[in-house]
XYZ file of C-alpha atoms in Angstrom:
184
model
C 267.579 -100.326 141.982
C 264.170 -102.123 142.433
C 264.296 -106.025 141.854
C 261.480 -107.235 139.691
C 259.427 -110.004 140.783
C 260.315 -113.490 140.046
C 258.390 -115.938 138.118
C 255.432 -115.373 135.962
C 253.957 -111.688 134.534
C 250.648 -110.824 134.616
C 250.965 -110.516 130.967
C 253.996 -111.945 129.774
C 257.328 -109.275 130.271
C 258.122 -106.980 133.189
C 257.453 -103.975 130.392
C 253.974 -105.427 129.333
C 252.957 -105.744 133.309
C 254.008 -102.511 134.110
C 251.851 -100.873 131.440
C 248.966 -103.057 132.492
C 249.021 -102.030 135.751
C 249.578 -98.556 135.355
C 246.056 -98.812 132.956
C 244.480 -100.581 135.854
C 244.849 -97.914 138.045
C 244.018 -95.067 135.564
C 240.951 -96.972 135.325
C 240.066 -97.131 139.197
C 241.396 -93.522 139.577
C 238.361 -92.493 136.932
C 235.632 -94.735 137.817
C 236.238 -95.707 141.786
C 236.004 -98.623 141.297
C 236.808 -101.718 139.142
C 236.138 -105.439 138.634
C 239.578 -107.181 137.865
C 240.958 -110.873 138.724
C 242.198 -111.178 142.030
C 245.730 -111.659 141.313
C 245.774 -108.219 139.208
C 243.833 -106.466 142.203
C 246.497 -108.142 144.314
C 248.864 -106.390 141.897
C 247.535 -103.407 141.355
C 246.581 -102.374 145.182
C 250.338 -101.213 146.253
C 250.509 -99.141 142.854
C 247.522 -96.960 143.620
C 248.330 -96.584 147.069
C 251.675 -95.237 146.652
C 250.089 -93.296 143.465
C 247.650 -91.973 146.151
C 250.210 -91.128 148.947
C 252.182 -89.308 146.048
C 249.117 -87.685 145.144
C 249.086 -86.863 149.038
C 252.474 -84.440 148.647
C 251.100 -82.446 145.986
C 254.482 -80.941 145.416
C 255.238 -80.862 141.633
C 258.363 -83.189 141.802
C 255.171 -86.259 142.814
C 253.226 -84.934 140.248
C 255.697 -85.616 137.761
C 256.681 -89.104 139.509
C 252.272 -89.963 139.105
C 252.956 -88.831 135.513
C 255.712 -91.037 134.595
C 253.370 -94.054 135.432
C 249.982 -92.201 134.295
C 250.201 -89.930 131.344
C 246.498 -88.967 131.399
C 246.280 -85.737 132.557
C 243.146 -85.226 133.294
C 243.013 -88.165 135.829
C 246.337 -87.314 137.440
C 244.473 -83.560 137.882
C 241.511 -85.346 139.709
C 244.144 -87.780 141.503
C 245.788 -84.322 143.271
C 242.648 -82.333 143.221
C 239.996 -84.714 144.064
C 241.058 -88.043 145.575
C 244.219 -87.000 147.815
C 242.584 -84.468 149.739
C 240.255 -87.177 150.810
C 242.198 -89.319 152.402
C 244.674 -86.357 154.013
C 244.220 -87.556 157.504
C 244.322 -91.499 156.805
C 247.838 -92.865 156.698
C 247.041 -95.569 153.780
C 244.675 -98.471 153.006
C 243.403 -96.244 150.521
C 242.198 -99.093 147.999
C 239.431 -102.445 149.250
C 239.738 -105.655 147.368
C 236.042 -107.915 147.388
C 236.274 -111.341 145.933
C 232.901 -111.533 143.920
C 233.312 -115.177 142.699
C 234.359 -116.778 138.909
C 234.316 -115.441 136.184
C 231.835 -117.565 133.716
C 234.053 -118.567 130.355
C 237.386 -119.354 132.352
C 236.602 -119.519 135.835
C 239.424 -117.032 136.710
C 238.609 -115.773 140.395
C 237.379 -112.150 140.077
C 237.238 -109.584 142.312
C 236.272 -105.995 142.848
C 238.941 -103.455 143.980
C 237.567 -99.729 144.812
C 238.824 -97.030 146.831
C 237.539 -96.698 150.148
C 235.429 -93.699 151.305
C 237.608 -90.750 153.211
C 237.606 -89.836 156.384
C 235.412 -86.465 155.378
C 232.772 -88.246 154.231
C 232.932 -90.729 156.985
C 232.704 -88.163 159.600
C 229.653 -86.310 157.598
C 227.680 -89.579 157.707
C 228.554 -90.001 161.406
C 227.528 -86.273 162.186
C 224.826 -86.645 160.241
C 223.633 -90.210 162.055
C 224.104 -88.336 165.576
C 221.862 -85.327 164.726
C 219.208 -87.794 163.527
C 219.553 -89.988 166.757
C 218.913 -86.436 168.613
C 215.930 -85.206 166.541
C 214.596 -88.872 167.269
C 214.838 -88.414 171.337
C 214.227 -85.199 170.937
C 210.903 -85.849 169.192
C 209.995 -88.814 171.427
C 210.354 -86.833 174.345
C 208.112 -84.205 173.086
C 205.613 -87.178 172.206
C 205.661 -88.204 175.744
C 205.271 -84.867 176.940
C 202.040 -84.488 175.130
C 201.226 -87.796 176.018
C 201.312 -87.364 179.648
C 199.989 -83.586 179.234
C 197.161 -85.319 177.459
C 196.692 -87.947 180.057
C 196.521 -84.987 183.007
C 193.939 -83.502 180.989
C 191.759 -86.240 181.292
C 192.608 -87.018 184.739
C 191.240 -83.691 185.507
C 188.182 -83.977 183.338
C 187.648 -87.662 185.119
C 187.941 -85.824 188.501
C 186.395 -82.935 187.718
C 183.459 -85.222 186.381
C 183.501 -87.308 189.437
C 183.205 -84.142 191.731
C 180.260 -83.005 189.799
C 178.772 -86.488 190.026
C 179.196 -86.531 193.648
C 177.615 -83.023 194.034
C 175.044 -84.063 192.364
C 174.096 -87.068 194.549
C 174.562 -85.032 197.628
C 171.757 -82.562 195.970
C 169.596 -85.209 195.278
C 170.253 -87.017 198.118
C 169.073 -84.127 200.154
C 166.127 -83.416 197.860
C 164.960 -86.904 198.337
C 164.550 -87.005 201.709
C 162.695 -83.275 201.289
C 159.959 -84.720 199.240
C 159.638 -87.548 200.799
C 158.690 -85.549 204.059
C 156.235 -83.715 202.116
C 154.321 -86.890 200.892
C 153.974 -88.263 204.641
């Protein structure tokens, strides 16, 4: 039989705390993510993650076990459906607590708790961050290859430009001393 915790309730009775936290993570289940004071995020993070690896089973017997503690059944649908298969490969630390400071009228510490992204959509961002590094060499080396195609150009319109120069001056050159035989 599980022991309860000793001293102090989030809300006041072991029955009150229970419901609390089962709301809390109804909440996070249907919105990601939620801002909470730290000591219920400290709370409610072992909750969701063994809602979560329940989730993970999919057999009907967990289903029924997620059901006992969240009778929404739309959520426990997207719990099995949606969020499990996310986090198939990853064996827990499904949830992320952020402290985000004090809350104004009490000062109560607050923080954020959200579940972290899957391993699908990590790898997608990671494929997706490798094929742009490639298009980017890939690109830049094109650039340089029309770069330096470009510079040969010119290097052979420079020395193709020289050579005419250089005929030219051997014409003249050969002209001038012609004509200057003719005037003696």
């Amino acid at each position: 039989m599980p022991k309860p915790a000793k001293g102090a309730r989030l809300g006041g009775s072991a029955a009150h705390e229970k419901l609390l936290l089962a709301n809390l993570a109804k909440s996070l289940f249907e919105h990601g993510r939620i801002t909470t004071t730290e000591a219920k995020a400290r709370r409610l993070r072992p909750v969701a993650e063994r809602l979560i690896t329940k989730a993970k089973k999919g057999d009907i017997h967990n289903r029924r076990l997620v059901l006992q503690t969240i009778t929404d059944k739309g959520i426990v649908h997207t719990l099995f459906t949606e969020i499990a298969p996310r986090y198939a490969e990853r064996p827990g630390g499904y949830t992320r607590i952020t402290k985000i400071g004090n809350r104004r009228g009490d000062n109560a510490p607050m923080a954020v708790i959200e579940l972290v992204e899957g391993e699908i959509a990590k790898k997608a961002t990671v494929a997706e961050a490798e094929a742009a590094t490639k298009r980017a060499v890939k690109e830049a080396d094109e650039a340089k290859a029309e770069e330096t195609e470009a510079e040969d150009a010119k290097a052979d319109d420079v020395k193709a430009d020289d050579v005419k120069a250089e005929e030219t001056k051997a014409e003249d050159a050969a002209e001038a001393p012609a004509e200057e035989s003719k005037d003696a």
